Short mmCIF file of C-alpha atoms in Angstrom, two decimals:
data_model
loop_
_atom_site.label_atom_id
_atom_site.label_comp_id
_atom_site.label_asym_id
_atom_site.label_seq_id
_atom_site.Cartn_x
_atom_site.Cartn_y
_atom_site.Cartn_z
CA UNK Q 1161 3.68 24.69 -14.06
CA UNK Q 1162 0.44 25.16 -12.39
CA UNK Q 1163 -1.89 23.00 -10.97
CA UNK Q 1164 -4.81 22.34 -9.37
CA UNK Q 1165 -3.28 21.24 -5.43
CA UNK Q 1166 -6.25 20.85 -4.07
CA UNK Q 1167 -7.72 18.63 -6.19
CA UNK Q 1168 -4.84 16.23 -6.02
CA UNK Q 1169 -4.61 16.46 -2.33
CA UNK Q 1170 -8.18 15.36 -2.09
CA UNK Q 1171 -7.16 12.91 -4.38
CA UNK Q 1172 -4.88 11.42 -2.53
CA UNK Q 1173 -7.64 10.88 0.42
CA UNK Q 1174 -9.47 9.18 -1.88
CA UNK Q 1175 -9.61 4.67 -1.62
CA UNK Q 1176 -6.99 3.47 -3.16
CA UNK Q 1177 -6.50 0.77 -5.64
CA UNK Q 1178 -2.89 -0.24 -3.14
CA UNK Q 1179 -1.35 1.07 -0.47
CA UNK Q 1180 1.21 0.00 1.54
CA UNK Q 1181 4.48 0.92 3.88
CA UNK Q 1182 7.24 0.86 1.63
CA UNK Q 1183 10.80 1.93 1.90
CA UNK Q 1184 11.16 4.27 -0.59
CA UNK Q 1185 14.20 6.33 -1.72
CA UNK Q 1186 14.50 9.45 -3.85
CA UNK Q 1187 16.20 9.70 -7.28
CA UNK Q 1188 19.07 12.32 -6.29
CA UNK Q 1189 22.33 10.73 -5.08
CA UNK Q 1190 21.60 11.74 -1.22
CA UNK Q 1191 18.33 10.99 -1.18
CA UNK Q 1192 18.20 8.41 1.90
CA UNK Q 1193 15.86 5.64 2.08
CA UNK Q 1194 12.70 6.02 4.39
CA UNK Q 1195 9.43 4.41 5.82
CA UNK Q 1196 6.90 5.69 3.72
CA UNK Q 1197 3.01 5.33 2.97
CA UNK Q 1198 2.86 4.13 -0.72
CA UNK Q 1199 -0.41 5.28 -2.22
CA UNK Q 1200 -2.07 4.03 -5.50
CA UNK Q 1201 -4.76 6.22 -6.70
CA UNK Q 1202 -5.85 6.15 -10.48
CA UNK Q 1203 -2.99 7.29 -12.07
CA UNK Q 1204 -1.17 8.82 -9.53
CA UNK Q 1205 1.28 7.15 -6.79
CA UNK Q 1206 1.30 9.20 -3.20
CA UNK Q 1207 3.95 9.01 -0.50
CA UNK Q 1208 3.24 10.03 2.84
CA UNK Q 1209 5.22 10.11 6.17
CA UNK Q 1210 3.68 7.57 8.47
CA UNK Q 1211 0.66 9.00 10.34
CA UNK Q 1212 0.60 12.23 8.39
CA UNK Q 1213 -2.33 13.28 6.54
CA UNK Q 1214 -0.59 15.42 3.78
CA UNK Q 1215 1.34 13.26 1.41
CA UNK Q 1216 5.08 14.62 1.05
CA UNK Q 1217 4.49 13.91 -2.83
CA UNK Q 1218 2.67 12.92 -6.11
CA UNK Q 1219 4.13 10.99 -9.09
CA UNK Q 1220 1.79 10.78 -12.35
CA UNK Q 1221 2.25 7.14 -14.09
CA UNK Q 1222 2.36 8.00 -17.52
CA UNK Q 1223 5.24 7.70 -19.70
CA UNK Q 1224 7.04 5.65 -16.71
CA UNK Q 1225 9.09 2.30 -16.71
CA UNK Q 1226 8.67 0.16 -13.84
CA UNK Q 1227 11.67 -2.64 -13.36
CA UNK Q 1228 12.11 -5.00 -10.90
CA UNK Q 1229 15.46 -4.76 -8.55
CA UNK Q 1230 16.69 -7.84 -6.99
CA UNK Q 1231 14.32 -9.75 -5.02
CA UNK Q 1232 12.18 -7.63 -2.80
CA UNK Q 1233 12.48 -4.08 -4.45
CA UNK Q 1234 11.70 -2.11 -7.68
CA UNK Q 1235 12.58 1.05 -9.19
CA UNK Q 1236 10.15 4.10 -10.86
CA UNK Q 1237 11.34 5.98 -13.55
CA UNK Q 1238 10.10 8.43 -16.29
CA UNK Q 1239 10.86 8.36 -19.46
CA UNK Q 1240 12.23 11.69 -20.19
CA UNK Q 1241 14.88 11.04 -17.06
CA UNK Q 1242 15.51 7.25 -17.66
CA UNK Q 1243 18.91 7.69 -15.21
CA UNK Q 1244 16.77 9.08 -12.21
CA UNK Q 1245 14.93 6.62 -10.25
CA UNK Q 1246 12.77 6.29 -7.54
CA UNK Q 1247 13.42 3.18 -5.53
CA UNK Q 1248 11.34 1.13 -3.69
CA UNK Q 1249 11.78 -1.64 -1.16
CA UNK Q 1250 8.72 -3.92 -0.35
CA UNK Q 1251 8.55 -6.94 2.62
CA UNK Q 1252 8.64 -9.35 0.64
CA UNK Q 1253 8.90 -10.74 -2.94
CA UNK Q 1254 5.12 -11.37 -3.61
CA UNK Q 1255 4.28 -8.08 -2.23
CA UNK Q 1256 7.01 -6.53 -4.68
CA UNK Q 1257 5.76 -8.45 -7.66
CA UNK Q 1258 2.25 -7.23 -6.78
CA UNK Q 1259 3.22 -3.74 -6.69
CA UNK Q 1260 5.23 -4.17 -9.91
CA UNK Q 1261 2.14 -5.61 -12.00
CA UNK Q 1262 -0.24 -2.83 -10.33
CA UNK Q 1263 1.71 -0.14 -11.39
CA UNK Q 1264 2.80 -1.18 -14.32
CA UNK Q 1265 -1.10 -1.27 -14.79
CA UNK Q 1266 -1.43 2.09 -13.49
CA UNK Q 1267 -1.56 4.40 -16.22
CA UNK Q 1268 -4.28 6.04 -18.65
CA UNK Q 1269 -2.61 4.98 -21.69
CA UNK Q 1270 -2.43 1.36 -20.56
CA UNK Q 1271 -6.05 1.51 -19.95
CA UNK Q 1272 -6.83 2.84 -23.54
CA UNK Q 1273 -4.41 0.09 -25.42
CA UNK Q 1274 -6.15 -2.74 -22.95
CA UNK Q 1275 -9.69 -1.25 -24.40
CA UNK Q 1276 -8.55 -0.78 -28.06
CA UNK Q 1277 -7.27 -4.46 -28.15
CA UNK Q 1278 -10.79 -5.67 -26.10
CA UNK Q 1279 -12.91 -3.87 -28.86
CA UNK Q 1280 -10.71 -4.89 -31.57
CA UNK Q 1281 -11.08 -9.14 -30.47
CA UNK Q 1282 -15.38 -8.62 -29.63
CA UNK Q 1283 -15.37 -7.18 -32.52
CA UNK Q 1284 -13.35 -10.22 -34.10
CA UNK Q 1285 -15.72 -12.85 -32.28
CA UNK Q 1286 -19.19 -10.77 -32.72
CA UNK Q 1287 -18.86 -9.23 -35.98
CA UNK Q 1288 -20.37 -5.81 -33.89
CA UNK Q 1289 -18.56 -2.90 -32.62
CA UNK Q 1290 -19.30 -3.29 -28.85
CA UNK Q 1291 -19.35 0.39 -28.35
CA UNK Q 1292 -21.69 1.08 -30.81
CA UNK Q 1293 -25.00 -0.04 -28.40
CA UNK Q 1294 -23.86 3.07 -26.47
CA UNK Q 1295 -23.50 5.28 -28.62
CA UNK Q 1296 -19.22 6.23 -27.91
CA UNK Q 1297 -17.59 4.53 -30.69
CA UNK Q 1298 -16.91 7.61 -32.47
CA UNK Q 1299 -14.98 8.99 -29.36
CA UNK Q 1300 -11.34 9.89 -29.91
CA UNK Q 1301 -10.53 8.59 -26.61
CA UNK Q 1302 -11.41 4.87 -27.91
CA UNK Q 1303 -9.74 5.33 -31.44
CA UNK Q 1304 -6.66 3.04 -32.34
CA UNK Q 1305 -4.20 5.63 -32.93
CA UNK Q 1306 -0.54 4.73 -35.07
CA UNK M 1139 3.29 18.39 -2.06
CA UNK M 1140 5.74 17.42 -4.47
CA UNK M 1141 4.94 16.34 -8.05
CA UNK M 1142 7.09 15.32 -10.71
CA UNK M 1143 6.51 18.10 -13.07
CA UNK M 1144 8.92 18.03 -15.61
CA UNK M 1145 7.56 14.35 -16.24
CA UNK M 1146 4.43 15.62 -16.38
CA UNK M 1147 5.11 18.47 -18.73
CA UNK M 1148 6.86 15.86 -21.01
CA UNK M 1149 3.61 13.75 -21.26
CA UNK M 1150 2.08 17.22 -22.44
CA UNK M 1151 4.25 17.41 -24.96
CA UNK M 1152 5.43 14.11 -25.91
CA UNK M 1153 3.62 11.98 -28.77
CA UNK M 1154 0.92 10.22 -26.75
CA UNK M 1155 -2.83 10.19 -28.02
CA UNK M 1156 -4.23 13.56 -27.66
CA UNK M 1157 -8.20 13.12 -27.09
CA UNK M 1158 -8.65 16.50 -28.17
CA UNK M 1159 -6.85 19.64 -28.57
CA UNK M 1160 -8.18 23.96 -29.60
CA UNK M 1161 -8.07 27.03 -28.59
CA UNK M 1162 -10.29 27.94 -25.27
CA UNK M 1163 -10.74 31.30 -23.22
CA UNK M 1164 -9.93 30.66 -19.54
CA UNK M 1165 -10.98 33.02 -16.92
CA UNK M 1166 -7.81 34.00 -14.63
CA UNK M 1167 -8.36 33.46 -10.90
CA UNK M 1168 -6.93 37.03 -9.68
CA UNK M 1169 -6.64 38.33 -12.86
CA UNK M 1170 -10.37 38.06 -13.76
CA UNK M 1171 -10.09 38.39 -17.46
CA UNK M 1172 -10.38 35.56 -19.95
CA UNK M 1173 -7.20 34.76 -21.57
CA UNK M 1174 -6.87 33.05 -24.92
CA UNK M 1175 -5.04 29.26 -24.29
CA UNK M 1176 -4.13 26.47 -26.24
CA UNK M 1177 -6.18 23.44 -24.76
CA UNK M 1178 -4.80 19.79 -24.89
CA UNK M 1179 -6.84 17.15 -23.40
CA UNK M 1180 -4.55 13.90 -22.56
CA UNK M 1181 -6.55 11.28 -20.54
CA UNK M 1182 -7.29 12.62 -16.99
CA UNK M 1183 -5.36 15.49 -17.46
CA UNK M 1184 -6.12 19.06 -19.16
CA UNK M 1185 -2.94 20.94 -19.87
CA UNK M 1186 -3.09 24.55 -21.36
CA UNK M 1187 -0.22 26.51 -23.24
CA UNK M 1188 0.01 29.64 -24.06
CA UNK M 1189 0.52 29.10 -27.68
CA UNK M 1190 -0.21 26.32 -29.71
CA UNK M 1191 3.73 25.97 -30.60
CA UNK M 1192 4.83 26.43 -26.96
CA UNK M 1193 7.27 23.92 -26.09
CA UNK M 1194 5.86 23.78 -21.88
CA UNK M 1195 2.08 23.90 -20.49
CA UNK M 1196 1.33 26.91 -18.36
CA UNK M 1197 -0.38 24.51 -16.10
CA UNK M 1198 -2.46 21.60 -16.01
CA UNK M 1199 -5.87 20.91 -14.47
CA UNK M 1200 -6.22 17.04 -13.43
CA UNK M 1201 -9.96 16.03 -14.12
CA UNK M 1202 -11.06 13.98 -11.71
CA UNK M 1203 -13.92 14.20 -9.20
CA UNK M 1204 -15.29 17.34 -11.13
CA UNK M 1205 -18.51 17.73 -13.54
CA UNK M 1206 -18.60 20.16 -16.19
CA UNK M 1207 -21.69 22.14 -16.47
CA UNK M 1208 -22.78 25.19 -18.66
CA UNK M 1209 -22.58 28.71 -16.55
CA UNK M 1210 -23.58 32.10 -16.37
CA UNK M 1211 -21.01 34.77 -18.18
CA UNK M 1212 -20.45 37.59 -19.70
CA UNK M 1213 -18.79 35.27 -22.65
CA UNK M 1214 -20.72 33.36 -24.74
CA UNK M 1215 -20.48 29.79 -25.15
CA UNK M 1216 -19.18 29.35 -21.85
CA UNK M 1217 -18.75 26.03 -19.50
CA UNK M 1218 -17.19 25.58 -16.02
CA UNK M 1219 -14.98 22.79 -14.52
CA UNK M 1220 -16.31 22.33 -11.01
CA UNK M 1221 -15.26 20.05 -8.12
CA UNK M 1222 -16.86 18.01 -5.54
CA UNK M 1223 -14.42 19.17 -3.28
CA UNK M 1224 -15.95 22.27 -1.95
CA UNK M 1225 -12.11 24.13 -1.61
CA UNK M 1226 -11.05 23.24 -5.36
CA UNK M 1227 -11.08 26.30 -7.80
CA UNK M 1228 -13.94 26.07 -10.16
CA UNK M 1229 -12.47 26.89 -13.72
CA UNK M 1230 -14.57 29.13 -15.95
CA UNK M 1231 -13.91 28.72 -19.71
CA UNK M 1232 -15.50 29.70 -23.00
CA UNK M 1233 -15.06 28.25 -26.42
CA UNK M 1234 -15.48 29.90 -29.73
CA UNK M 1235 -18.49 28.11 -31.24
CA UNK M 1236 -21.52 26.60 -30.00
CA UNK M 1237 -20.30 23.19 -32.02
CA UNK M 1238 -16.57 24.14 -29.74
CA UNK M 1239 -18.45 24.34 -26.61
CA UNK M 1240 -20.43 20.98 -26.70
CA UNK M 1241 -17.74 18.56 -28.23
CA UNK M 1242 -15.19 20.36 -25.46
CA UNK M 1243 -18.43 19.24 -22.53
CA UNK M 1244 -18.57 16.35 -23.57
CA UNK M 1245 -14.89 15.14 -23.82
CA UNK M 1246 -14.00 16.95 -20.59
CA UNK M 1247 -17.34 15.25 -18.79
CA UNK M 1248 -15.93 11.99 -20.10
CA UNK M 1249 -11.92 12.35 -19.71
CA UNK M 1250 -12.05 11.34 -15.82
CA UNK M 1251 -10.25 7.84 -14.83
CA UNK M 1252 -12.83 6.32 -13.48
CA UNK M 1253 -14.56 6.46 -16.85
CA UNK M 1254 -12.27 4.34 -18.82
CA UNK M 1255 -12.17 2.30 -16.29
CA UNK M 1256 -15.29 1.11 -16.44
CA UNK M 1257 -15.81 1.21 -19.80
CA UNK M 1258 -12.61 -1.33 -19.77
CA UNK M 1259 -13.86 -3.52 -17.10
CA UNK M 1260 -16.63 -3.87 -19.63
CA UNK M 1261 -15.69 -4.83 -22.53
CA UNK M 1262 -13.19 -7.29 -20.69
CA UNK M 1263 -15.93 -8.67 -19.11
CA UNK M 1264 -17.75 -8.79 -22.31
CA UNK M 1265 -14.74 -11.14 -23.85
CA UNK M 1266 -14.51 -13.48 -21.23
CA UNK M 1267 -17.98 -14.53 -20.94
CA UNK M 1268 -17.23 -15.32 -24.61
CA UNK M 1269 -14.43 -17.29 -24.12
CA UNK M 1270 -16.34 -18.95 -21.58
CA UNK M 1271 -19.28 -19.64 -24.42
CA UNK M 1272 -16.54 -21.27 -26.77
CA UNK M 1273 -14.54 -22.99 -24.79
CA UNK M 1274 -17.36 -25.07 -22.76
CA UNK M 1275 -19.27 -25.56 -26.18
CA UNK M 1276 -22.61 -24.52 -25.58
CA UNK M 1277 -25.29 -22.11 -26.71
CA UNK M 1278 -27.05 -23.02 -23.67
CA UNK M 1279 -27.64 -19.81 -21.56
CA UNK M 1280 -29.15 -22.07 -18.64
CA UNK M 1281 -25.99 -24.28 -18.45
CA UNK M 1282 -23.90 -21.06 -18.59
CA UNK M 1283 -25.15 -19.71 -15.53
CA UNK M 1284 -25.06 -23.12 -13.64
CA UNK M 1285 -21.54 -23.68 -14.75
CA UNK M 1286 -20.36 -20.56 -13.63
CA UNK M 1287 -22.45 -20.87 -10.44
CA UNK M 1288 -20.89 -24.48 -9.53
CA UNK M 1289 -17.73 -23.92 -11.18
CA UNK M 1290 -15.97 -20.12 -10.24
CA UNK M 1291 -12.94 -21.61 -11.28
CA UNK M 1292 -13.23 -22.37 -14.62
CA UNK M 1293 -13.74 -18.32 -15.10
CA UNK M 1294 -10.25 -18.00 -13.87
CA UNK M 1295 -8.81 -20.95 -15.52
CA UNK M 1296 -10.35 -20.19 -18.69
CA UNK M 1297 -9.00 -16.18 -18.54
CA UNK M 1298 -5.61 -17.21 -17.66
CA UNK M 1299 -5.17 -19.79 -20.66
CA UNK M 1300 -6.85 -16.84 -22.59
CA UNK M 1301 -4.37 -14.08 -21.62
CA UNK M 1302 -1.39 -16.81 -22.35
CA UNK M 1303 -2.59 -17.76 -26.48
CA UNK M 1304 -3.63 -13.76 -26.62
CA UNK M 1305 -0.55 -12.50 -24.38
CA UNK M 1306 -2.69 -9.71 -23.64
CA UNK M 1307 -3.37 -7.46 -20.59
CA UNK M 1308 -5.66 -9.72 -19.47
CA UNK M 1309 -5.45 -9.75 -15.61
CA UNK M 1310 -3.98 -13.76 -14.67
CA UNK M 1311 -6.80 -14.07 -13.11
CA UNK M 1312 -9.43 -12.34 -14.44
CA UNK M 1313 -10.32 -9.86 -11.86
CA UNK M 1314 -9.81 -7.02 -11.07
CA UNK M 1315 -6.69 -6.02 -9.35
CA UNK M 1316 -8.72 -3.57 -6.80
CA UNK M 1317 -7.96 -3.75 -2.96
CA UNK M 1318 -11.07 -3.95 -1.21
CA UNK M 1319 -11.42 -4.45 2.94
CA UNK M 1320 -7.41 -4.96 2.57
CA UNK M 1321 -6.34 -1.55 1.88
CA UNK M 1322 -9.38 -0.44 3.96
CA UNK M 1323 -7.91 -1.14 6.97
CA UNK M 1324 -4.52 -0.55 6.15
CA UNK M 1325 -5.64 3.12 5.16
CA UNK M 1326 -7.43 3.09 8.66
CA UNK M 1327 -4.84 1.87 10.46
CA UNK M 1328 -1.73 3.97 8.85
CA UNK M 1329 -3.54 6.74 7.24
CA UNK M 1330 -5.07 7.55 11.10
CA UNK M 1331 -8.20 7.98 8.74
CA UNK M 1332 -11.37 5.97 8.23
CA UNK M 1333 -12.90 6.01 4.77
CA UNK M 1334 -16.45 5.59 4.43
CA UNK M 1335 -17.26 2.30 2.71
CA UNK M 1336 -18.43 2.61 -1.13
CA UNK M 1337 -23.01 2.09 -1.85
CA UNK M 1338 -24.63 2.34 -5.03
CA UNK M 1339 -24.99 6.38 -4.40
CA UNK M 1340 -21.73 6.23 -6.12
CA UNK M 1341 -23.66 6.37 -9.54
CA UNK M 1342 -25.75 9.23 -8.72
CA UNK M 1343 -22.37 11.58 -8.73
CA UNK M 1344 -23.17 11.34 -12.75
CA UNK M 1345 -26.67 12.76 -12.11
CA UNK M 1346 -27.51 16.83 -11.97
CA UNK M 1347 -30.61 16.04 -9.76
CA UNK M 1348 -29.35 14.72 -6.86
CA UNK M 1349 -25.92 16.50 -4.52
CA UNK M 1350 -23.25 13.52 -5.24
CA UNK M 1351 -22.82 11.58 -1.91
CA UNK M 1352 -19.55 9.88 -3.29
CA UNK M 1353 -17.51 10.65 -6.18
CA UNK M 1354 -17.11 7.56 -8.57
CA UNK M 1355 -13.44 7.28 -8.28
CA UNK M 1356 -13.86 5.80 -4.95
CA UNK M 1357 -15.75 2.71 -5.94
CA UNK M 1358 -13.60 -0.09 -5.39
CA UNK M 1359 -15.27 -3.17 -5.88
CA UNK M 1360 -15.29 -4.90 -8.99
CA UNK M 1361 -18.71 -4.48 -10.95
CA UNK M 1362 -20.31 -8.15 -10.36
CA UNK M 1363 -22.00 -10.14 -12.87
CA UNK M 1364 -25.54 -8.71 -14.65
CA UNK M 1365 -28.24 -10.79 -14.14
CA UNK M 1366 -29.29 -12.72 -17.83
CA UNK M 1367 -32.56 -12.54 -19.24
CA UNK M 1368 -33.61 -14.42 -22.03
CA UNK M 1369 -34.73 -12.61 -25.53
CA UNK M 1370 -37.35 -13.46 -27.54
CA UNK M 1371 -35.51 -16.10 -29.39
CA UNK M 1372 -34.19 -17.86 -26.44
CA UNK M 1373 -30.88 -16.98 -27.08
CA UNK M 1374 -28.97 -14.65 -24.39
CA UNK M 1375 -29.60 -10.71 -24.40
CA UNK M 1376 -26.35 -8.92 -24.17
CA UNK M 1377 -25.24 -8.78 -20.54
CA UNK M 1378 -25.66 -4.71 -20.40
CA UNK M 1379 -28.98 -4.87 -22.28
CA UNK M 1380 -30.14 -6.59 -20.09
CA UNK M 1381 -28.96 -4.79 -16.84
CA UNK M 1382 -31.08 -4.14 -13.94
CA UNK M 1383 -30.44 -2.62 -10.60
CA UNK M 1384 -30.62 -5.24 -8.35
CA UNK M 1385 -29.20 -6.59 -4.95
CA UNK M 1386 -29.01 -10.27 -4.49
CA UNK M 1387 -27.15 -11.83 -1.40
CA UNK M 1388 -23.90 -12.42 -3.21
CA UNK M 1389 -23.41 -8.79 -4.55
CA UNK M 1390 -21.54 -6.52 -2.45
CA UNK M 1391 -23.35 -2.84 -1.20
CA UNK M 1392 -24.55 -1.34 -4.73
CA UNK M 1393 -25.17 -3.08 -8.25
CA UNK M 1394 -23.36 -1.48 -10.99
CA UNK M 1395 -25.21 -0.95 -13.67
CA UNK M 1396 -23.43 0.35 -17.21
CA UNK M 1397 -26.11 1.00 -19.16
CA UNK M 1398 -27.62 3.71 -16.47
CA UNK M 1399 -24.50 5.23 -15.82
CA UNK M 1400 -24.65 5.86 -19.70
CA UNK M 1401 -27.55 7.18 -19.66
CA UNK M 1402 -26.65 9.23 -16.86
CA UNK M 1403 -23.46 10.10 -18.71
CA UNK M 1404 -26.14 11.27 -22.05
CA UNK M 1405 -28.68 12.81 -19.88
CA UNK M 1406 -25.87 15.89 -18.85
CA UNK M 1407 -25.45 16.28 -22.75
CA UNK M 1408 -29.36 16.34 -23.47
CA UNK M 1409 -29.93 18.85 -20.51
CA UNK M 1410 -26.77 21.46 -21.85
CA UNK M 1411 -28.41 21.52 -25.15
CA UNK M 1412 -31.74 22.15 -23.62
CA UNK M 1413 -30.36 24.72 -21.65
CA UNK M 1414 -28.25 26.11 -24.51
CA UNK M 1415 -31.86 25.85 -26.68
CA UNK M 1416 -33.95 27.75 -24.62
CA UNK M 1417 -31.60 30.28 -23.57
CA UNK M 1418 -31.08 30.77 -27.35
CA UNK M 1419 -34.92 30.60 -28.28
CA UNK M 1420 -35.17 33.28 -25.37
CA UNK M 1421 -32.53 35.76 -27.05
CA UNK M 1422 -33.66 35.32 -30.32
CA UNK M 1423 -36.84 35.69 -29.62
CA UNK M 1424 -38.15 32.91 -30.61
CA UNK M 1425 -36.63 32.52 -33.93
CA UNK M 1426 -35.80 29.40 -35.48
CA UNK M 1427 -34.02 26.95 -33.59
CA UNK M 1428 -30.80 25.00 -34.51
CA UNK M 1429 -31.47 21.38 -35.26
CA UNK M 1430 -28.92 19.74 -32.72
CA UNK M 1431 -28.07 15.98 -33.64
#
């Protein structure tokens, strides 16, 4: 599948919303642990090699389950591979919790369902679309969908 | 750089909201012709199939830190996907109706992160302050501002008992979970990088006049309180109708303000159409124009 590279590798220059050096191991049976450069960006989670300016990877945070593992670590996986995981070791357990609730938080769709159910209770209080003043409500992107 | 693209072409594909979804002509990038592709617009991310009942995306263009602007072609009703970053491929497309081409601007214009983000923010801004209004009791919109002046805390108490009777995604303590000068320096320090700190030109990526100094994305403080005005009645004007850009000492570099970044946001759509107008009042020679809603 193609995509734009370059794009995501200036992405991943980009702020980011977390970043850390985590331990992080791969979800194939040899994959070893290592040091790495834990990146939140939007939706996207970048691992680098310490000091490098190239991250070795991307992972997109939709459609992902995020579990806690023992005290200090936490495991990534996707939905359509629930049995391969991405594991992740943090210093300690406040750090890990952190890390759990941010990217738990990470994705698109999370966002949406957080704004649907925002809209929904103004709406509840005010009796008035809160959208509606700028003129989106009609957007798909804002529309409860079943 | 690795990415995990079977996951990724399972979101394509699996039952998530769609924000929209057609046919669009893409322009190749060695093979300069435009081929026919089924478009499906999830979020941040613009996948394209060759046929509407293909199982896999041919690819996938990830929409963020790029504006979408009409262009000159050969093919009518044509639009372009272009990024700040000076190496990214600019993507040429054309729909297959005027109506095609301006709902496809303006979802694509719109589909970036950064955008929901702040339209979240918002509105969860929006319900605390009216928690805050019922659970102290009072209209008042002078003791509102004092309280929250004296008393930050409340705020956080009040969101946190909020998020626990609503069990909603409420942030514990109703902020925003942003990084600031923490991951600064630990991006300086580990990342061998420095990144430039965030100012208000942030907004001004939205704008056509001005060359973007900062793409949105990057801005990571939190959008701070609006100043209130009063409305005619006395009672309190909606926080964004209200909105001006201004800098008082406890705001951080750069006042966010919604409201302009909406119009900012509108003003692209206005100027396409105008473009789109007179270039069509120019070929037809002058003949009637469409009324555009």
């Amino acid at each position: 599948m193609r995509y734009n590279e370059k794009e995501l590798l200036c992405l991943s220059k980009q702020p980011a919303e977390k970043a850390a050096e985590l331990t992080m191991r791969g979800p194939k049976r040899n994959d070893a642990a290592k040091s790495r450069l834990v990146k939140l960006v939007v939706n996207f989670l970048f691992y680098f090699r310490i000091d490098e300016e190239e991250p070795v990877g991307a992972l997109l945070l939709e459609q992902c389950r995020i579990q806690k593992e023992d005290d200090t670590g936490f495991s990534l996986a996707f939905v359509d591979e629930p049995e391969r995981k991405y594991s992740f070791v943090c210093e300690n357990k406040d750090e890990c919790e952190e890390w759990i609730d941010a990217l738990t938080k990470a994705s698109y769709e999370y966002m949406r369902q957080s704004l649907i159910f925002y809209r929904h209770e103004i709406k509840k209080i005010t009796g008035k679309d809160p959208l509606e003043q700028y003129g989106i409500s009609e957007e798909t992107r804002f529309q409860p969908r079943s | 750089m690795k990415l995990n693209e079977r996951s990724v072409a399972y979101y394509a594909s699996c039952d998530s909201p769609t924000d929209k979804t057609g046919y669009l002509h893409k322009k190749g990038e060695r093979n300069t012709a435009y081929h026919r592709r089924w478009f499906v617009l999830k979020g941040n991310l613009f996948f394209y199939f060759e046929e509407k009942d293909s199982r896999d995306p041919i690819g996938v263009i990830i929409l963020e830190g790029c504006t979408v602007e009409l262009c000159e072609s050969s093919e009518e009703y044509a639009f372009a996907i272009k990024f700040e970053n000076v190496k990214s491929r600019t993507y040429k497309m054309a729909a297959e109706s005027q109506g095609e081409m301006e709902s496809w601007v303006k979802a694509l214009s719109r589909a970036s992160f950064d955008y929901m983000r702040i339209v979240v923010k918002e509105l969860e801004k929006q319900l605390e302050e009216m928690q805050q209004n019922r659970v102290s009791g009072r209209k008042s919109h002078r003791k509102l501002l004092r309280k929250q002046a004296i008393n930050p805390h409340s705020a956080s108490q009040i969101s946190h008992s909020f998020s626990l009777s609503y069990g909603t995604p409420v942030k514990e303590n109703g902020y925003v979970t942003w990084n600031t000068t923490q991951d600064q320096t630990i991006d300086t320090e580990l990342n061998g990088k420095a990144h430039a700190t965030n100012d208000n030109s942030d907004i001004s990526k939205y704008s056509t006049d001005q060359a973007p100094e900062r793409p949105l994305h990057t801005q990571r403080l939190p959008p701070p309180l609006p100043p209130r005005r009063r409305s005619g009645t006395g009672g309190v004007t909606s926080g964004i109708g209200g909105l001006m850009l201004t800098q008082d000492s406890n705001t951080a570099a750069g006042t966010f303000s919604f409201t302009r970044l909406h119009e900012l946001f509108g003003r692209d759509v206005i100027q396409l159409r105008r473009q789109w107008q007179e270039n069509k009042f120019r070929n037809d020679g002058g003949s009637q124009l469409d009324q555009m809603v």
